[in-house]
Tab-separated table of N, CA and C in Angstrom:
chain	number	residue	atom	x	y	z
B	253	UNK	N	111.541	55.482	74.165
B	253	UNK	CA	111.822	55.797	72.776
B	253	UNK	C	113.133	56.561	72.687
B	254	UNK	N	113.877	56.342	71.605
B	254	UNK	CA	115.145	57.020	71.391
B	254	UNK	C	115.202	57.623	70.003
B	255	UNK	N	115.867	58.751	69.882
B	255	UNK	CA	116.249	59.328	68.599
B	255	UNK	C	117.747	59.566	68.713
B	256	UNK	N	118.514	58.889	67.842
B	256	UNK	CA	119.966	58.932	67.929
B	256	UNK	C	120.527	59.676	66.726
B	257	UNK	N	121.282	60.735	66.990
B	257	UNK	CA	121.942	61.470	65.921
B	257	UNK	C	123.129	60.694	65.393
B	258	UNK	N	123.474	60.914	64.130
B	258	UNK	CA	124.599	60.185	63.540
B	258	UNK	C	125.931	60.576	64.172
B	259	UNK	N	125.985	61.729	64.821
B	259	UNK	CA	127.182	62.157	65.562
B	259	UNK	C	126.751	62.694	66.919
B	260	UNK	N	127.709	62.775	67.836
B	260	UNK	CA	127.380	63.310	69.154
B	260	UNK	C	126.933	64.769	69.079
B	261	UNK	N	127.333	65.467	68.025
B	261	UNK	CA	126.910	66.851	67.842
B	261	UNK	C	125.409	66.994	67.636
B	262	UNK	N	124.771	65.971	67.085
B	262	UNK	CA	123.324	65.988	66.908
B	262	UNK	C	122.612	65.503	68.165
B	263	UNK	N	123.345	64.823	69.031
B	263	UNK	CA	122.790	64.395	70.304
B	263	UNK	C	121.880	63.191	70.236
B	264	UNK	N	121.362	62.841	71.397
B	264	UNK	CA	120.424	61.738	71.551
B	264	UNK	C	119.274	62.242	72.406
B	265	UNK	N	118.063	61.979	71.958
B	265	UNK	CA	116.872	62.355	72.712
B	265	UNK	C	116.157	61.061	73.119
B	266	UNK	N	115.530	61.096	74.293
B	266	UNK	CA	114.810	59.916	74.752
B	266	UNK	C	113.522	60.323	75.453
B	267	UNK	N	112.570	59.394	75.429
B	267	UNK	CA	111.289	59.602	76.082
B	267	UNK	C	110.931	58.343	76.855
B	268	UNK	N	110.497	58.519	78.080
B	268	UNK	CA	110.071	57.369	78.885
B	268	UNK	C	108.567	57.414	79.169
B	269	UNK	N	107.846	58.301	78.470
B	269	UNK	CA	106.402	58.405	78.670
B	269	UNK	C	105.638	58.344	77.336
B	270	UNK	N	106.000	57.346	76.529
B	270	UNK	CA	105.335	57.114	75.239
B	270	UNK	C	105.383	58.325	74.317
B	271	UNK	N	106.519	58.995	74.305
B	271	UNK	CA	106.810	60.112	73.406
B	271	UNK	C	106.009	61.377	73.709
B	272	UNK	N	105.431	61.475	74.912
B	272	UNK	CA	104.720	62.699	75.288
B	272	UNK	C	105.704	63.834	75.557
B	273	UNK	N	106.831	63.504	76.193
B	273	UNK	CA	107.880	64.498	76.442
B	273	UNK	C	109.231	63.873	76.089
B	274	UNK	N	110.194	64.726	75.768
B	274	UNK	CA	111.517	64.271	75.353
B	274	UNK	C	112.590	64.969	76.174
B	275	UNK	N	113.660	64.236	76.467
B	275	UNK	CA	114.816	64.782	77.170
B	275	UNK	C	116.056	64.538	76.336
B	276	UNK	N	117.044	65.397	76.501
B	276	UNK	CA	118.325	65.211	75.818
B	276	UNK	C	119.270	64.452	76.726
B	277	UNK	N	119.958	63.464	76.152
B	277	UNK	CA	120.976	62.751	76.922
B	277	UNK	C	122.046	63.751	77.326
B	278	UNK	N	122.435	63.728	78.575
B	278	UNK	CA	123.409	64.717	79.047
B	278	UNK	C	124.812	64.142	79.176
B	279	UNK	N	124.929	62.847	79.073
B	279	UNK	CA	126.245	62.223	79.196
B	279	UNK	C	126.509	61.369	77.959
B	280	UNK	N	127.165	61.993	76.957
B	280	UNK	CA	127.446	61.319	75.694
B	280	UNK	C	128.941	61.205	75.468
B	281	UNK	N	129.399	60.047	74.978
B	281	UNK	CA	130.793	59.964	74.543
B	281	UNK	C	130.933	60.652	73.187
B	282	UNK	N	132.129	60.956	72.802
B	282	UNK	CA	132.371	61.499	71.470
B	282	UNK	C	132.202	60.372	70.459
B	283	UNK	N	131.369	60.613	69.438
B	283	UNK	CA	131.207	59.603	68.389
B	283	UNK	C	130.822	60.275	67.076
B	284	UNK	N	131.186	59.627	65.988
B	284	UNK	CA	130.821	60.032	64.631
B	284	UNK	C	130.500	58.759	63.874
B	285	UNK	N	129.424	58.744	63.112
B	285	UNK	CA	129.129	57.601	62.253
B	285	UNK	C	128.228	56.549	62.856
B	286	UNK	N	127.304	56.917	63.750
B	286	UNK	CA	126.334	55.948	64.265
B	286	UNK	C	125.401	55.540	63.134
B	287	UNK	N	125.008	54.279	63.102
B	287	UNK	CA	124.245	53.752	61.971
B	287	UNK	C	122.783	54.161	61.960
B	288	UNK	N	122.236	54.533	63.087
B	288	UNK	CA	120.818	54.867	63.135
B	288	UNK	C	119.936	53.682	63.479
B	289	UNK	N	120.463	52.476	63.415
B	289	UNK	CA	119.707	51.291	63.823
B	289	UNK	C	119.956	51.048	65.305
B	290	UNK	N	118.963	50.557	66.014
B	290	UNK	CA	119.103	50.328	67.443
B	290	UNK	C	118.442	49.015	67.820
B	291	UNK	N	118.970	48.385	68.864
B	291	UNK	CA	118.359	47.185	69.435
B	291	UNK	C	118.463	47.284	70.945
B	292	UNK	N	117.617	46.536	71.638
B	292	UNK	CA	117.724	46.504	73.096
B	292	UNK	C	117.367	45.116	73.604
B	293	UNK	N	117.889	44.807	74.790
B	293	UNK	CA	117.617	43.510	75.411
B	293	UNK	C	116.680	43.636	76.610
B	294	UNK	N	116.044	44.789	76.755
B	294	UNK	CA	115.178	45.029	77.899
B	294	UNK	C	115.899	45.780	79.012
B	295	UNK	N	117.223	45.779	78.973
B	295	UNK	CA	118.035	46.494	79.957
B	295	UNK	C	118.969	47.476	79.278
B	296	UNK	N	119.621	47.036	78.218
B	296	UNK	CA	120.609	47.846	77.502
B	296	UNK	C	120.134	48.118	76.088
B	297	UNK	N	120.213	49.385	75.666
B	297	UNK	CA	119.958	49.752	74.266
B	297	UNK	C	121.304	49.988	73.608
B	298	UNK	N	121.420	49.626	72.321
B	298	UNK	CA	122.706	49.679	71.631
B	298	UNK	C	122.545	50.171	70.199
B	299	UNK	N	123.491	51.017	69.778
B	299	UNK	CA	123.562	51.515	68.413
B	299	UNK	C	124.970	51.242	67.891
B	300	UNK	N	125.116	50.577	66.728
B	300	UNK	CA	126.448	50.380	66.161
B	300	UNK	C	126.894	51.599	65.355
B	301	UNK	N	128.198	51.706	65.166
B	301	UNK	CA	128.735	52.795	64.361
B	301	UNK	C	130.129	52.471	63.863
B	302	UNK	N	130.675	53.380	63.071
B	302	UNK	CA	131.993	53.216	62.482
B	302	UNK	C	132.513	54.586	62.107
B	303	UNK	N	133.811	54.804	62.321
B	303	UNK	CA	134.426	56.057	61.913
B	303	UNK	C	135.901	55.812	61.602
B	304	UNK	N	136.304	56.143	60.384
B	304	UNK	CA	137.714	56.087	59.967
B	304	UNK	C	138.376	54.744	60.268
B	305	UNK	N	137.695	53.649	59.937
B	305	UNK	CA	138.268	52.318	60.108
B	305	UNK	C	138.102	51.716	61.484
B	306	UNK	N	137.396	52.398	62.367
B	306	UNK	CA	137.224	51.908	63.729
B	306	UNK	C	135.747	51.688	64.027
B	307	UNK	N	135.403	50.461	64.406
B	307	UNK	CA	134.032	50.143	64.759
B	307	UNK	C	133.764	50.416	66.222
B	308	UNK	N	132.499	50.695	66.541
B	308	UNK	CA	132.106	50.939	67.924
B	308	UNK	C	130.618	50.672	68.093
B	309	UNK	N	130.193	50.573	69.338
B	309	UNK	CA	128.780	50.637	69.703
B	309	UNK	C	128.672	51.671	70.816
B	310	UNK	N	127.523	52.325	70.872
B	310	UNK	CA	127.224	53.155	72.025
B	310	UNK	C	126.037	52.503	72.716
B	311	UNK	N	126.110	52.441	74.049
B	311	UNK	CA	125.101	51.727	74.820
B	311	UNK	C	124.591	52.593	75.964
B	312	UNK	N	123.380	52.265	76.410
B	312	UNK	CA	122.791	52.953	77.557
B	312	UNK	C	121.872	52.004	78.304
B	313	UNK	N	121.722	52.241	79.587
B	313	UNK	CA	120.728	51.513	80.383
B	313	UNK	C	119.635	52.448	80.886
B	314	UNK	N	119.837	53.774	80.727
B	314	UNK	CA	118.843	54.726	81.218
B	314	UNK	C	118.449	55.807	80.212
B	315	UNK	N	119.088	55.839	79.037
B	315	UNK	CA	118.785	56.842	78.031
B	315	UNK	C	119.564	58.129	78.195
B	316	UNK	N	120.003	58.437	79.385
B	316	UNK	CA	120.708	59.676	79.658
B	316	UNK	C	122.219	59.521	79.572
B	317	UNK	N	122.728	58.442	80.123
B	317	UNK	CA	124.171	58.189	80.144
B	317	UNK	C	124.512	57.114	79.118
B	318	UNK	N	125.450	57.444	78.211
B	318	UNK	CA	125.840	56.538	77.143
B	318	UNK	C	127.315	56.200	77.255
B	319	UNK	N	127.672	54.972	76.847
B	319	UNK	CA	129.043	54.487	76.880
B	319	UNK	C	129.440	54.029	75.484
B	320	UNK	N	130.647	54.365	75.071
B	320	UNK	CA	131.162	53.928	73.772
B	320	UNK	C	132.098	52.744	73.988
B	321	UNK	N	131.881	51.670	73.209
B	321	UNK	CA	132.688	50.457	73.315
B	321	UNK	C	133.251	50.099	71.940
B	322	UNK	N	134.438	49.536	71.909
B	322	UNK	CA	135.061	49.109	70.654
B	322	UNK	C	134.296	47.938	70.053
B	323	UNK	N	134.301	47.874	68.720
B	323	UNK	CA	133.668	46.772	68.005
B	323	UNK	C	134.561	46.381	66.826
B	324	UNK	N	134.451	45.157	66.315
B	324	UNK	CA	135.419	44.635	65.349
B	324	UNK	C	135.236	45.034	63.890
B	325	UNK	N	134.126	45.644	63.507
B	325	UNK	CA	133.944	45.936	62.082
B	325	UNK	C	134.892	47.057	61.660
B	326	UNK	N	135.428	46.938	60.431
B	326	UNK	CA	136.457	47.871	59.971
B	326	UNK	C	136.130	48.570	58.656
B	327	UNK	N	135.128	48.095	57.914
B	327	UNK	CA	134.806	48.678	56.612
B	327	UNK	C	133.754	49.774	56.749
B	328	UNK	N	132.754	49.544	57.562
B	328	UNK	CA	131.655	50.492	57.780
B	328	UNK	C	130.822	49.971	58.943
B	329	UNK	N	129.866	50.776	59.381
B	329	UNK	CA	128.965	50.326	60.446
B	329	UNK	C	128.079	49.211	59.919
B	330	UNK	N	127.680	48.276	60.778
B	330	UNK	CA	126.713	47.270	60.343
B	330	UNK	C	125.434	47.951	59.867
B	331	UNK	N	124.774	47.325	58.928
B	331	UNK	CA	123.539	47.896	58.406
B	331	UNK	C	122.379	47.760	59.378
B	332	UNK	N	122.433	46.764	60.259
B	332	UNK	CA	121.322	46.555	61.171
B	332	UNK	C	121.784	45.779	62.398
B	333	UNK	N	121.006	45.894	63.458
B	333	UNK	CA	121.276	45.183	64.702
B	333	UNK	C	119.942	44.730	65.286
B	334	UNK	N	119.927	43.555	65.894
B	334	UNK	CA	118.727	43.020	66.544
B	334	UNK	C	119.162	42.309	67.816
B	335	UNK	N	118.199	42.012	68.670
B	335	UNK	CA	118.506	41.306	69.916
B	335	UNK	C	117.386	40.326	70.227
B	336	UNK	N	117.758	39.162	70.751
B	336	UNK	CA	116.768	38.153	71.128
B	336	UNK	C	116.451	38.189	72.619
B	337	UNK	N	116.892	39.234	73.301
B	337	UNK	CA	116.688	39.349	74.739
B	337	UNK	C	117.980	39.206	75.508
B	338	UNK	N	118.976	38.580	74.877
B	338	UNK	CA	120.283	38.445	75.525
B	338	UNK	C	121.443	38.563	74.538
B	339	UNK	N	121.231	38.201	73.297
B	339	UNK	CA	122.298	38.256	72.293
B	339	UNK	C	122.007	39.360	71.272
B	340	UNK	N	122.968	40.283	71.127
B	340	UNK	CA	122.900	41.305	70.087
B	340	UNK	C	123.553	40.754	68.832
B	341	UNK	N	122.910	40.946	67.677
B	341	UNK	CA	123.387	40.404	66.400
B	341	UNK	C	123.375	41.518	65.362
B	342	UNK	N	124.483	41.650	64.626
B	342	UNK	CA	124.550	42.626	63.535
B	342	UNK	C	124.643	41.895	62.206
B	343	UNK	N	124.222	42.571	61.138
B	343	UNK	CA	124.395	42.045	59.785
B	343	UNK	C	124.880	43.147	58.866
B	344	UNK	N	125.621	42.727	57.834
B	344	UNK	CA	126.106	43.651	56.815
B	344	UNK	C	127.216	44.543	57.320
B	345	UNK	N	127.800	45.264	56.403
B	345	UNK	CA	128.838	46.219	56.749
B	345	UNK	C	128.805	47.317	55.690
B	346	UNK	N	127.992	48.328	55.949
B	346	UNK	CA	127.842	49.425	54.997
B	346	UNK	C	127.224	48.949	53.703
B	347	UNK	N	127.610	49.580	52.603
B	347	UNK	CA	127.047	49.209	51.304
B	347	UNK	C	127.887	48.162	50.591
B	348	UNK	N	128.949	47.693	51.239
B	348	UNK	CA	129.809	46.693	50.608
B	348	UNK	C	129.110	45.343	50.558
B	349	UNK	N	129.439	44.541	49.552
B	349	UNK	CA	128.946	43.181	49.482
B	349	UNK	C	129.626	42.380	50.578
B	350	UNK	N	128.887	42.038	51.601
B	350	UNK	CA	129.497	41.419	52.760
B	350	UNK	C	128.516	40.481	53.434
B	351	UNK	N	128.958	39.282	53.724
B	351	UNK	CA	128.165	38.347	54.506
B	351	UNK	C	128.550	38.419	55.977
B	352	UNK	N	129.142	39.549	56.367
B	352	UNK	CA	129.616	39.719	57.736
B	352	UNK	C	128.471	39.782	58.724
B	353	UNK	N	128.702	39.192	59.866
B	353	UNK	CA	127.773	39.251	60.987
B	353	UNK	C	128.603	39.121	62.257
B	354	UNK	N	128.187	39.781	63.306
B	354	UNK	CA	128.840	39.645	64.613
B	354	UNK	C	127.763	39.512	65.662
B	355	UNK	N	128.135	38.890	66.793
B	355	UNK	CA	127.193	38.810	67.896
B	355	UNK	C	127.915	39.031	69.219
B	356	UNK	N	127.155	39.551	70.184
B	356	UNK	CA	127.684	39.834	71.516
B	356	UNK	C	126.699	39.338	72.552
B	357	UNK	N	127.212	38.623	73.548
B	357	UNK	CA	126.387	38.124	74.642
B	357	UNK	C	126.586	38.920	75.930
B	358	UNK	N	127.396	39.985	75.864
B	358	UNK	CA	127.695	40.761	77.071
B	358	UNK	C	127.509	42.260	76.852
B	359	UNK	N	126.419	42.615	76.197
B	359	UNK	CA	126.042	44.019	75.974
B	359	UNK	C	127.104	44.812	75.234
B	360	UNK	N	127.811	44.152	74.310
B	360	UNK	CA	128.762	44.849	73.454
B	360	UNK	C	130.185	44.927	73.969
B	361	UNK	N	130.482	44.278	75.087
B	361	UNK	CA	131.861	44.291	75.598
B	361	UNK	C	132.781	43.474	74.705
B	362	UNK	N	132.308	42.315	74.240
B	362	UNK	CA	133.081	41.480	73.317
B	362	UNK	C	132.176	41.044	72.176
B	363	UNK	N	132.792	40.778	71.019
B	363	UNK	CA	132.058	40.396	69.820
B	363	UNK	C	132.686	39.167	69.193
B	364	UNK	N	131.841	38.313	68.618
B	364	UNK	CA	132.291	37.126	67.904
B	364	UNK	C	131.812	37.219	66.467
B	365	UNK	N	132.700	36.894	65.538
B	365	UNK	CA	132.376	36.966	64.118
B	365	UNK	C	131.566	35.756	63.688
B	366	UNK	N	130.611	35.993	62.807
B	366	UNK	CA	129.825	34.924	62.183
B	366	UNK	C	129.727	35.256	60.702
B	367	UNK	N	129.354	34.296	59.893
B	367	UNK	CA	129.198	34.524	58.464
B	367	UNK	C	127.814	34.058	58.050
B	368	UNK	N	127.123	34.904	57.312
B	368	UNK	CA	125.816	34.519	56.791
B	368	UNK	C	126.029	33.746	55.501
B	369	UNK	N	125.345	32.636	55.365
B	369	UNK	CA	125.434	31.832	54.145
B	369	UNK	C	124.912	32.636	52.968
B	370	UNK	N	125.363	32.300	51.788
B	370	UNK	CA	124.841	32.948	50.596
B	370	UNK	C	125.940	33.487	49.710
B	371	UNK	N	125.562	34.295	48.777
B	371	UNK	CA	126.512	34.862	47.840
B	371	UNK	C	127.401	35.891	48.520
B	372	UNK	N	128.675	35.923	48.155
B	372	UNK	CA	129.614	36.855	48.778
B	372	UNK	C	129.285	38.304	48.471
B	373	UNK	N	128.514	38.542	47.433
B	373	UNK	CA	128.212	39.919	47.044
B	373	UNK	C	126.927	40.450	47.671
B	374	UNK	N	126.309	39.718	48.584
B	374	UNK	CA	125.085	40.197	49.210
B	374	UNK	C	125.356	41.434	50.038
B	375	UNK	N	124.385	42.319	50.073
B	375	UNK	CA	124.439	43.458	50.979
B	375	UNK	C	123.289	43.258	51.968
B	376	UNK	N	123.589	42.612	53.092
B	376	UNK	CA	122.574	42.329	54.107
B	376	UNK	C	122.181	43.650	54.747
B	377	UNK	N	120.910	44.010	54.645
B	377	UNK	CA	120.443	45.335	55.033
B	377	UNK	C	119.732	45.395	56.370
B	378	UNK	N	119.035	44.348	56.748
B	378	UNK	CA	118.236	44.437	57.971
B	378	UNK	C	118.142	43.062	58.608
B	379	UNK	N	118.012	43.070	59.932
B	379	UNK	CA	117.833	41.840	60.691
B	379	UNK	C	116.813	42.115	61.789
B	380	UNK	N	115.950	41.141	62.042
B	380	UNK	CA	115.007	41.213	63.151
B	380	UNK	C	115.071	39.897	63.910
B	381	UNK	N	114.560	39.908	65.127
B	381	UNK	CA	114.370	38.675	65.875
B	381	UNK	C	112.877	38.553	66.123
B	382	UNK	N	112.319	37.414	65.744
B	382	UNK	CA	110.888	37.206	65.907
B	382	UNK	C	110.599	35.710	65.928
B	383	UNK	N	109.754	35.302	66.828
B	383	UNK	CA	109.326	33.909	66.868
B	383	UNK	C	110.459	32.928	67.100
B	384	UNK	N	111.493	33.342	67.823
B	384	UNK	CA	112.595	32.448	68.142
B	384	UNK	C	113.703	32.390	67.108
B	385	UNK	N	113.602	33.179	66.035
B	385	UNK	CA	114.662	33.169	65.027
B	385	UNK	C	115.047	34.598	64.620
B	386	UNK	N	116.283	34.729	64.166
B	386	UNK	CA	116.731	35.947	63.517
B	386	UNK	C	116.463	35.779	62.027
B	387	UNK	N	116.003	36.841	61.369
B	387	UNK	CA	115.759	36.838	59.930
B	387	UNK	C	116.481	38.039	59.340
B	388	UNK	N	117.302	37.799	58.308
B	388	UNK	CA	118.042	38.877	57.650
B	388	UNK	C	117.663	38.932	56.180
B	389	UNK	N	117.545	40.151	55.651
B	389	UNK	CA	117.227	40.352	54.237
B	389	UNK	C	118.305	41.205	53.588
B	390	UNK	N	118.442	41.044	52.273
B	390	UNK	CA	119.428	41.841	51.540
B	390	UNK	C	118.773	42.411	50.291
B	391	UNK	N	119.408	43.447	49.739
B	391	UNK	CA	118.813	44.081	48.570
B	391	UNK	C	119.578	43.809	47.285
B	392	UNK	N	120.517	42.868	47.305
B	392	UNK	CA	121.248	42.546	46.082
B	392	UNK	C	120.825	41.211	45.489
B	393	UNK	N	120.130	40.394	46.262
B	393	UNK	CA	119.582	39.128	45.772
B	393	UNK	C	118.238	38.898	46.446
B	394	UNK	N	117.594	37.801	46.120
B	394	UNK	CA	116.326	37.459	46.753
B	394	UNK	C	116.529	36.564	47.974
B	395	UNK	N	117.777	36.353	48.372
B	395	UNK	CA	118.061	35.461	49.502
B	395	UNK	C	117.584	36.061	50.824
B	396	UNK	N	117.119	35.171	51.703
B	396	UNK	CA	116.724	35.508	53.061
B	396	UNK	C	117.493	34.552	53.966
B	397	UNK	N	118.165	35.084	54.980
B	397	UNK	CA	118.937	34.237	55.894
B	397	UNK	C	118.194	34.106	57.219
B	398	UNK	N	118.303	32.916	57.817
B	398	UNK	CA	117.661	32.663	59.106
B	398	UNK	C	118.668	32.038	60.057
B	399	UNK	N	118.478	32.308	61.344
B	399	UNK	CA	119.355	31.765	62.371
B	399	UNK	C	118.585	31.647	63.676
B	400	UNK	N	118.718	30.521	64.346
B	400	UNK	CA	118.093	30.362	65.653
B	400	UNK	C	118.902	31.028	66.744
B	401	UNK	N	120.234	31.137	66.534
B	401	UNK	CA	121.086	31.654	67.600
B	401	UNK	C	121.863	32.923	67.239
B	402	UNK	N	121.771	33.403	66.008
B	402	UNK	CA	122.503	34.589	65.591
B	402	UNK	C	123.953	34.313	65.270
B	403	UNK	N	124.380	33.070	65.394
B	403	UNK	CA	125.766	32.685	65.115
B	403	UNK	C	125.857	31.775	63.898
B	404	UNK	N	124.892	30.899	63.730
B	404	UNK	CA	124.874	29.932	62.631
B	404	UNK	C	123.714	30.269	61.714
B	405	UNK	N	124.049	30.643	60.484
B	405	UNK	CA	123.056	31.116	59.532
B	405	UNK	C	122.881	30.130	58.377
B	406	UNK	N	121.643	30.031	57.890
B	406	UNK	CA	121.353	29.267	56.678
B	406	UNK	C	120.419	30.110	55.818
B	407	UNK	N	120.333	29.754	54.561
B	407	UNK	CA	119.403	30.450	53.685
B	407	UNK	C	118.023	29.827	53.801
B	408	UNK	N	117.015	30.673	53.842
B	408	UNK	CA	115.643	30.206	53.865
B	408	UNK	C	115.318	29.560	52.527
B	409	UNK	N	114.522	28.488	52.515
B	409	UNK	CA	114.100	27.909	51.237
B	409	UNK	C	113.080	28.801	50.522
B	410	UNK	N	112.619	29.854	51.201
B	410	UNK	CA	111.629	30.764	50.632
B	410	UNK	C	112.290	32.095	50.296
B	411	UNK	N	112.633	32.317	49.029
B	411	UNK	CA	113.306	33.562	48.655
B	411	UNK	C	112.362	34.765	48.685
B	412	UNK	N	112.986	35.944	48.746
B	412	UNK	CA	112.266	37.210	48.686
B	412	UNK	C	111.825	37.452	47.241
B	413	UNK	N	110.939	38.382	47.058
B	413	UNK	CA	110.520	38.760	45.710
B	413	UNK	C	111.695	39.409	44.980
B	414	UNK	N	111.607	39.504	43.675
B	414	UNK	CA	112.656	40.104	42.855
B	414	UNK	C	113.036	41.466	43.403
B	415	UNK	N	114.332	41.702	43.526
B	415	UNK	CA	114.819	42.979	44.030
B	415	UNK	C	115.277	42.925	45.467
B	416	UNK	N	114.919	41.862	46.192
B	416	UNK	CA	115.340	41.759	47.579
B	416	UNK	C	114.626	42.773	48.453
B	417	UNK	N	115.238	43.093	49.609
B	417	UNK	CA	114.603	44.007	50.555
B	417	UNK	C	115.654	44.785	51.333
B	418	UNK	N	115.287	46.003	51.726
B	418	UNK	CA	116.172	46.812	52.562
B	418	UNK	C	115.708	46.846	54.009
B	419	UNK	N	114.482	46.404	54.268
B	419	UNK	CA	114.001	46.360	55.648
B	419	UNK	C	112.970	45.247	55.797
B	420	UNK	N	112.829	44.793	57.039
B	420	UNK	CA	111.843	43.759	57.342
B	420	UNK	C	111.266	44.045	58.722
B	421	UNK	N	109.980	43.748	58.883
B	421	UNK	CA	109.305	43.910	60.164
B	421	UNK	C	108.372	42.726	60.352
B	422	UNK	N	107.955	42.513	61.592
B	422	UNK	CA	107.074	41.389	61.897
B	422	UNK	C	105.952	41.831	62.817
B	423	UNK	N	104.805	41.201	62.638
B	423	UNK	CA	103.669	41.343	63.531
B	423	UNK	C	103.160	39.929	63.747
B	424	UNK	N	103.565	39.344	64.853
B	424	UNK	CA	103.262	37.935	65.067
B	424	UNK	C	104.022	37.112	64.053
B	425	UNK	N	103.318	36.240	63.343
B	425	UNK	CA	103.954	35.434	62.303
B	425	UNK	C	103.768	36.029	60.913
B	426	UNK	N	103.368	37.278	60.833
B	426	UNK	CA	103.239	37.968	59.554
B	426	UNK	C	104.456	38.868	59.373
B	427	UNK	N	105.010	38.856	58.170
B	427	UNK	CA	106.206	39.634	57.884
B	427	UNK	C	105.948	40.569	56.724
B	428	UNK	N	106.583	41.722	56.772
B	428	UNK	CA	106.535	42.633	55.645
B	428	UNK	C	107.946	43.139	55.407
B	429	UNK	N	108.321	43.143	54.137
B	429	UNK	CA	109.647	43.615	53.750
B	429	UNK	C	109.476	44.672	52.690
B	430	UNK	N	110.425	45.606	52.662
B	430	UNK	CA	110.356	46.686	51.683
B	430	UNK	C	111.717	46.875	51.052
B	431	UNK	N	111.699	47.155	49.759
B	431	UNK	CA	112.918	47.517	49.056
B	431	UNK	C	112.949	49.036	48.955
B	432	UNK	N	113.694	49.560	48.027
B	432	UNK	CA	113.799	50.999	47.866
B	432	UNK	C	112.456	51.602	47.485
B	433	UNK	N	112.382	52.912	47.514
B	433	UNK	CA	111.111	53.601	47.242
B	433	UNK	C	110.555	53.276	45.862
B	434	UNK	N	111.431	52.957	44.915
B	434	UNK	CA	110.954	52.677	43.562
B	434	UNK	C	110.596	51.223	43.347
B	435	UNK	N	110.978	50.343	44.265
B	435	UNK	CA	110.693	48.903	44.119
B	435	UNK	C	110.050	48.370	45.386
B	436	UNK	N	108.868	48.827	45.717
B	436	UNK	CA	108.220	48.379	46.958
B	436	UNK	C	107.608	47.001	46.784
């Protein structure tokens, strides 16, 4: 388990015993603007971030030692990140209307740009990988985007309820999405 502070000043805590005890990461790069979303491929855990026009990810393989790597986003940190076991995929870029998406097949060393289909004003808020597909939701429309590979996106023929969603989770083939506190 990980708890990641938005800046290195808040630190990173990790637990390897089901949250019974916690340790502080002792080797952190300097960072400001981590998004708070995390994904892992079973070996590497990754958090995206952005500060003053510069995108980055911070990664770890042990929870204690973290590495900061450059990333291509320039407007804000991605809103969410997911992994299918080998490919890390991000969606959104802050609160801006953006169909931006990026993916990395080498634990964040290099990134490739992708575009999610749909309206240009969407604010893609969350992405998960489940059942062999990536699923992304946004809170500006009822559109739901799906991708088998995280690079090529299409809109689902099944739209979200009015108001869209800011988060999505899965339990098997059951999905639950939530919008803001006032529009659940």
